[in-house]
């Protein structure tokens, strides 16, 4: 709250620091900033709190009373620039990991992965992505998920039609996964593959959640960890009241991705080939 006006202020300009350069005015996508008496004035009417005015100001004259300004880092080449060839090779070398060491993942590393998601762009700067980390409850979640998949598989196999025949292979796999798990919880875990941690990425926007997840995967690899995205879990959780209650989620929250995370118990020696990119130049 502003002491001067009693009104809520999202973006604030320090008039003493502002030099009226108009960089923030020109960079504001919603045209919420103008110059008044040679100083930047943020109207806070159409502002979406994207932070461009904070980032572009050469005098560090803009701040917000809502978000943590300690997150703001001044640019320097040594800390911020990445060689483009190394970055591309890093992306090429990533692999989906399903073979994990019997080793816990430190909470500090999981928080750093989430930090990569937190700073990913969102549509209209909605920042509507949230996260659930499962460690202590991973065994319970695994069993509920495998049971759910098995029930879906049985339902498909018991009512095979021309339409459902395309899911027959998956249905048989889901049933067998649960049977194998019941025989041996460790060797039979073909869902989480004995990984010690799961991060669920939630958002009302599939795009926002997927963008965050992509950056989170890069951070996972940079930390020496491995991950894969479990589509089976997403399928099992959809409409499953038991799983949603366990996660303490209501219908307003949508699980976009499920990241299975652990230390890789496998080492790759090279990248793999890919199809040529299909590009249309106009």
Short mmCIF file of C-alpha atoms in Angstrom, two decimals:
data_model
loop_
_atom_site.label_atom_id
_atom_site.label_comp_id
_atom_site.label_asym_id
_atom_site.label_seq_id
_atom_site.Cartn_x
_atom_site.Cartn_y
_atom_site.Cartn_z
CA UNK A 1 0.00 0.00 0.00
CA UNK A 2 1.23 3.51 -0.77
CA UNK A 3 1.67 5.64 2.33
CA UNK A 4 1.04 8.73 0.25
CA UNK A 5 -2.21 7.71 -1.41
CA UNK A 6 -3.37 4.63 0.42
CA UNK A 7 -3.72 2.98 -2.98
CA UNK A 8 -2.09 -0.20 -4.18
CA UNK A 9 1.03 0.35 -6.27
CA UNK A 10 2.47 -2.34 -8.51
CA UNK A 11 5.34 -0.50 -10.22
CA UNK A 12 7.18 2.46 -8.69
CA UNK A 13 9.54 5.02 -10.22
CA UNK A 14 12.21 6.71 -8.09
CA UNK A 15 12.00 10.25 -9.45
CA UNK A 16 15.41 11.09 -7.99
CA UNK A 17 17.09 8.39 -10.10
CA UNK A 18 14.96 8.73 -13.26
CA UNK A 19 16.67 10.71 -16.06
CA UNK A 20 13.68 10.72 -18.42
CA UNK A 21 15.46 8.69 -21.13
CA UNK A 22 12.13 7.19 -22.35
CA UNK A 23 13.56 3.67 -22.67
CA UNK A 24 10.82 2.28 -20.43
CA UNK A 25 8.17 4.29 -22.29
CA UNK A 26 9.25 2.86 -25.64
CA UNK A 27 9.57 -0.72 -24.33
CA UNK A 28 6.22 -0.90 -22.53
CA UNK A 29 4.07 -3.28 -24.57
CA UNK A 30 0.81 -2.09 -22.96
CA UNK A 31 1.65 1.65 -23.23
CA UNK A 32 1.19 2.20 -19.50
CA UNK A 33 4.17 4.58 -19.09
CA UNK A 34 4.52 8.20 -20.13
CA UNK A 35 6.78 11.12 -19.25
CA UNK A 36 5.47 13.73 -16.82
CA UNK A 37 7.72 16.75 -16.22
CA UNK A 38 10.61 14.85 -17.77
CA UNK A 39 10.22 11.81 -15.50
CA UNK A 40 8.79 8.36 -16.19
CA UNK A 41 5.27 7.92 -14.85
CA UNK A 42 3.78 4.42 -14.58
CA UNK A 43 -0.01 4.61 -14.53
CA UNK A 44 -0.51 1.05 -13.20
CA UNK A 45 -3.74 0.77 -15.20
CA UNK A 46 -2.93 -1.62 -18.06
CA UNK A 47 0.36 -2.77 -16.48
CA UNK A 48 0.86 -6.55 -16.48
CA UNK A 49 3.96 -6.43 -14.25
CA UNK A 50 6.20 -7.93 -16.94
CA UNK A 51 9.18 -6.12 -15.44
CA UNK A 52 10.56 -4.77 -18.73
CA UNK A 53 10.71 -1.28 -17.22
CA UNK A 54 12.82 -2.62 -14.35
CA UNK A 55 15.14 -4.47 -16.73
CA UNK A 56 15.64 -1.67 -19.28
CA UNK A 57 16.19 1.27 -16.91
CA UNK A 58 19.87 2.35 -17.01
CA UNK A 59 19.61 3.99 -13.57
CA UNK A 60 17.78 1.23 -11.67
CA UNK A 61 14.98 3.70 -10.97
CA UNK A 62 12.03 1.29 -11.25
CA UNK A 63 10.88 -1.20 -8.65
CA UNK A 64 7.77 -3.02 -7.45
CA UNK A 65 6.30 -3.35 -4.00
CA UNK A 66 4.76 -6.75 -4.76
CA UNK A 67 7.60 -8.97 -6.00
CA UNK A 68 10.97 -9.62 -4.39
CA UNK A 69 13.44 -7.09 -5.81
CA UNK A 70 16.31 -9.28 -4.55
CA UNK A 71 15.53 -11.48 -7.58
CA UNK A 72 16.80 -8.68 -9.84
CA UNK A 73 20.37 -9.17 -11.07
CA UNK A 74 22.45 -6.60 -12.95
CA UNK A 75 23.70 -7.83 -16.30
CA UNK A 76 27.31 -8.77 -16.83
CA UNK A 77 28.64 -10.77 -19.74
CA UNK A 78 30.59 -13.31 -17.70
CA UNK A 79 27.56 -14.52 -15.73
CA UNK A 80 24.85 -14.25 -18.36
CA UNK A 81 26.17 -15.15 -21.81
CA UNK A 82 26.29 -18.75 -23.10
CA UNK A 83 28.20 -19.91 -26.14
CA UNK A 84 25.60 -20.80 -28.74
CA UNK A 85 27.36 -23.96 -29.94
CA UNK A 86 27.76 -25.28 -26.40
CA UNK A 87 24.09 -24.55 -25.69
CA UNK A 88 22.98 -26.38 -28.84
CA UNK A 89 25.21 -29.37 -28.01
CA UNK A 90 23.83 -29.39 -24.44
CA UNK A 91 20.31 -29.62 -25.87
CA UNK A 92 21.33 -32.32 -28.35
CA UNK A 93 22.94 -34.44 -25.63
CA UNK A 94 19.91 -34.55 -23.33
CA UNK A 95 18.31 -37.95 -22.91
CA UNK A 96 15.19 -39.17 -21.16
CA UNK A 97 16.50 -41.11 -18.15
CA UNK A 98 14.77 -44.22 -16.82
CA UNK A 99 17.68 -45.75 -14.96
CA UNK A 100 18.41 -44.08 -11.63
CA UNK A 101 20.90 -44.55 -8.81
CA UNK A 102 19.71 -45.41 -5.33
CA UNK A 103 20.54 -41.87 -4.20
CA UNK A 104 18.37 -39.10 -2.84
CA UNK A 105 18.06 -35.79 -4.67
CA UNK A 106 18.90 -32.81 -2.51
CA UNK A 107 16.07 -30.36 -1.85
CA UNK A 108 18.38 -27.50 -2.87
CA UNK A 109 18.66 -28.98 -6.37
CA UNK A 110 14.91 -29.49 -6.66
CA UNK A 111 14.37 -25.84 -5.68
CA UNK A 112 16.85 -24.75 -8.36
CA UNK A 113 14.92 -26.75 -10.95
CA UNK A 114 11.72 -25.02 -9.86
CA UNK A 115 13.52 -21.67 -10.01
CA UNK A 116 14.16 -22.32 -13.72
CA UNK A 117 10.41 -22.81 -14.14
CA UNK A 118 9.57 -19.72 -12.06
CA UNK A 119 11.57 -17.44 -14.35
CA UNK A 120 10.14 -18.88 -17.57
CA UNK A 121 7.88 -16.55 -19.54
CA UNK A 122 4.10 -16.90 -19.30
CA UNK A 123 1.32 -15.48 -21.47
CA UNK A 124 0.31 -11.97 -20.30
CA UNK A 125 2.83 -12.47 -17.48
CA UNK A 126 0.16 -14.48 -15.67
CA UNK A 127 2.81 -16.43 -13.72
CA UNK A 128 0.18 -19.11 -13.26
CA UNK A 129 2.55 -22.08 -13.03
CA UNK A 130 2.83 -23.93 -9.71
CA UNK A 131 4.54 -27.10 -8.56
CA UNK A 132 4.07 -30.16 -6.39
CA UNK A 133 7.19 -32.00 -5.19
CA UNK A 134 6.69 -35.61 -4.13
CA UNK A 135 9.42 -37.37 -2.16
CA UNK A 136 8.11 -38.88 1.08
CA UNK A 137 4.82 -39.87 -0.55
CA UNK A 138 6.29 -41.25 -3.75
CA UNK A 139 5.61 -44.93 -2.89
CA UNK A 140 1.95 -44.24 -2.19
CA UNK A 141 1.58 -42.18 -5.36
CA UNK A 142 3.30 -44.89 -7.43
CA UNK A 143 0.90 -47.59 -6.25
CA UNK A 144 -2.19 -45.46 -6.81
CA UNK A 145 -1.02 -44.56 -10.30
CA UNK A 146 -0.20 -48.13 -11.32
CA UNK A 147 -3.56 -49.29 -9.98
CA UNK A 148 -5.33 -46.58 -11.97
CA UNK A 149 -3.47 -47.51 -15.17
CA UNK A 150 -4.29 -51.18 -14.65
CA UNK A 151 -7.98 -50.42 -14.23
CA UNK A 152 -7.98 -48.36 -17.41
CA UNK A 153 -6.14 -51.10 -19.24
CA UNK A 154 -8.60 -53.74 -18.07
CA UNK A 155 -11.49 -51.54 -19.16
CA UNK A 156 -10.05 -51.24 -22.65
CA UNK A 157 -9.25 -54.97 -22.97
CA UNK A 158 -12.72 -55.95 -21.78
CA UNK A 159 -14.42 -53.73 -24.35
CA UNK A 160 -12.26 -53.88 -27.46
CA UNK A 161 -13.75 -52.14 -30.46
CA UNK A 162 -12.37 -50.92 -33.75
CA UNK A 163 -11.79 -47.56 -32.09
CA UNK A 164 -10.08 -48.86 -28.92
CA UNK A 165 -7.90 -51.44 -30.70
CA UNK A 166 -5.23 -48.76 -31.17
CA UNK A 167 -4.84 -48.62 -27.37
CA UNK A 168 -4.60 -52.40 -26.94
CA UNK A 169 -0.78 -52.44 -26.67
CA UNK A 170 -0.80 -49.76 -23.99
CA UNK A 171 -3.67 -51.44 -22.15
CA UNK A 172 -1.76 -54.72 -21.95
CA UNK A 173 1.35 -52.84 -20.83
CA UNK A 174 -0.52 -51.05 -18.02
CA UNK A 175 -2.00 -54.28 -16.70
CA UNK A 176 1.41 -56.01 -16.78
CA UNK A 177 3.10 -53.04 -15.09
CA UNK A 178 0.82 -53.32 -12.10
CA UNK A 179 1.19 -57.12 -11.91
CA UNK A 180 5.00 -56.84 -12.06
CA UNK A 181 4.94 -54.18 -9.34
CA UNK A 182 2.86 -56.36 -7.04
CA UNK A 183 5.39 -59.19 -7.42
CA UNK A 184 8.44 -57.00 -6.74
CA UNK A 185 8.02 -53.32 -5.81
CA UNK A 186 11.58 -52.44 -6.80
CA UNK A 187 12.29 -54.51 -9.91
CA UNK A 188 8.71 -54.10 -11.06
CA UNK A 189 8.65 -50.30 -10.95
CA UNK A 190 8.21 -49.40 -14.62
CA UNK A 191 6.42 -46.16 -13.79
CA UNK A 192 8.89 -44.09 -11.75
CA UNK A 193 11.82 -46.51 -12.22
CA UNK A 194 12.79 -46.15 -8.55
CA UNK A 195 13.55 -42.44 -8.90
CA UNK A 196 13.53 -40.61 -5.55
CA UNK A 197 11.60 -37.51 -6.59
CA UNK A 198 8.71 -36.32 -8.74
CA UNK A 199 7.83 -32.75 -9.68
CA UNK A 200 4.38 -32.04 -11.05
CA UNK A 201 4.05 -28.85 -13.07
CA UNK A 202 0.60 -27.27 -12.83
CA UNK A 203 -0.99 -24.49 -14.86
CA UNK A 204 -4.30 -23.50 -16.39
CA UNK A 205 -2.33 -23.02 -19.61
CA UNK A 206 -0.77 -26.01 -21.36
CA UNK A 207 1.66 -23.65 -23.09
CA UNK A 208 2.83 -21.94 -19.89
CA UNK A 209 3.30 -25.27 -18.11
CA UNK A 210 5.16 -26.82 -21.04
CA UNK A 211 7.49 -23.82 -21.44
CA UNK A 212 8.37 -23.93 -17.74
CA UNK A 213 8.92 -27.70 -17.91
CA UNK A 214 11.33 -27.36 -20.82
CA UNK A 215 13.56 -24.93 -18.93
CA UNK A 216 13.28 -27.10 -15.82
CA UNK A 217 14.59 -30.07 -17.80
CA UNK A 218 17.62 -28.07 -18.92
CA UNK A 219 18.36 -27.14 -15.31
CA UNK A 220 17.90 -30.77 -14.25
CA UNK A 221 20.59 -31.84 -16.71
CA UNK A 222 22.87 -28.96 -15.72
CA UNK A 223 22.71 -30.16 -12.11
CA UNK A 224 23.94 -33.62 -13.08
CA UNK A 225 20.48 -35.13 -12.65
CA UNK A 226 18.27 -36.97 -15.10
CA UNK A 227 14.57 -36.84 -15.85
CA UNK A 228 11.82 -38.02 -18.13
CA UNK A 229 8.27 -36.79 -18.57
CA UNK A 230 5.73 -39.41 -17.56
CA UNK A 231 2.73 -39.30 -19.86
CA UNK A 232 1.43 -42.44 -18.15
CA UNK A 233 1.07 -40.57 -14.86
CA UNK A 234 -0.81 -37.71 -16.54
CA UNK A 235 -3.17 -40.25 -18.11
CA UNK A 236 -3.73 -42.05 -14.81
CA UNK A 237 -4.34 -38.86 -12.81
CA UNK A 238 -6.97 -37.41 -15.16
CA UNK A 239 -10.31 -37.68 -13.41
CA UNK A 240 -8.90 -39.93 -10.67
CA UNK A 241 -10.41 -38.65 -7.44
CA UNK A 242 -8.10 -40.71 -5.23
CA UNK A 243 -4.93 -39.33 -6.82
CA UNK A 244 -6.24 -35.76 -6.86
CA UNK A 245 -7.19 -35.95 -3.18
CA UNK A 246 -3.74 -37.32 -2.34
CA UNK A 247 -2.20 -34.36 -4.15
CA UNK A 248 -4.72 -32.00 -2.49
CA UNK A 249 -5.76 -30.64 -5.89
CA UNK A 250 -9.15 -29.39 -6.93
CA UNK A 251 -10.57 -29.25 -10.44
CA UNK A 252 -9.24 -25.73 -11.00
CA UNK A 253 -5.68 -27.07 -11.14
CA UNK A 254 -4.41 -28.88 -14.22
CA UNK A 255 -1.34 -31.13 -14.20
CA UNK A 256 0.59 -30.29 -17.36
CA UNK A 257 3.71 -32.43 -16.90
CA UNK A 258 5.11 -35.00 -14.50
CA UNK A 259 8.91 -34.93 -14.16
CA UNK A 260 10.55 -38.05 -12.71
CA UNK A 261 13.91 -36.97 -11.27
CA UNK A 262 17.00 -38.73 -9.93
CA UNK A 263 20.71 -39.30 -10.43
CA UNK A 264 21.33 -41.21 -13.69
CA UNK A 265 22.68 -44.73 -13.35
CA UNK A 266 23.74 -44.70 -16.98
CA UNK A 267 26.26 -42.76 -19.04
CA UNK A 268 25.81 -41.83 -22.69
CA UNK A 269 28.77 -41.32 -25.01
CA UNK A 270 27.22 -39.36 -27.84
CA UNK A 271 24.14 -37.63 -29.19
CA UNK A 272 21.52 -39.36 -31.35
CA UNK A 273 20.29 -38.54 -34.87
CA UNK A 274 17.06 -36.75 -35.60
CA UNK A 275 14.87 -36.28 -38.64
CA UNK A 276 15.63 -33.25 -40.74
CA UNK A 277 13.66 -30.19 -39.70
CA UNK A 278 10.60 -29.49 -41.83
CA UNK A 279 10.87 -25.78 -42.63
CA UNK A 280 8.78 -23.53 -44.82
CA UNK A 281 10.47 -20.30 -45.86
CA UNK A 282 8.21 -17.54 -47.16
#
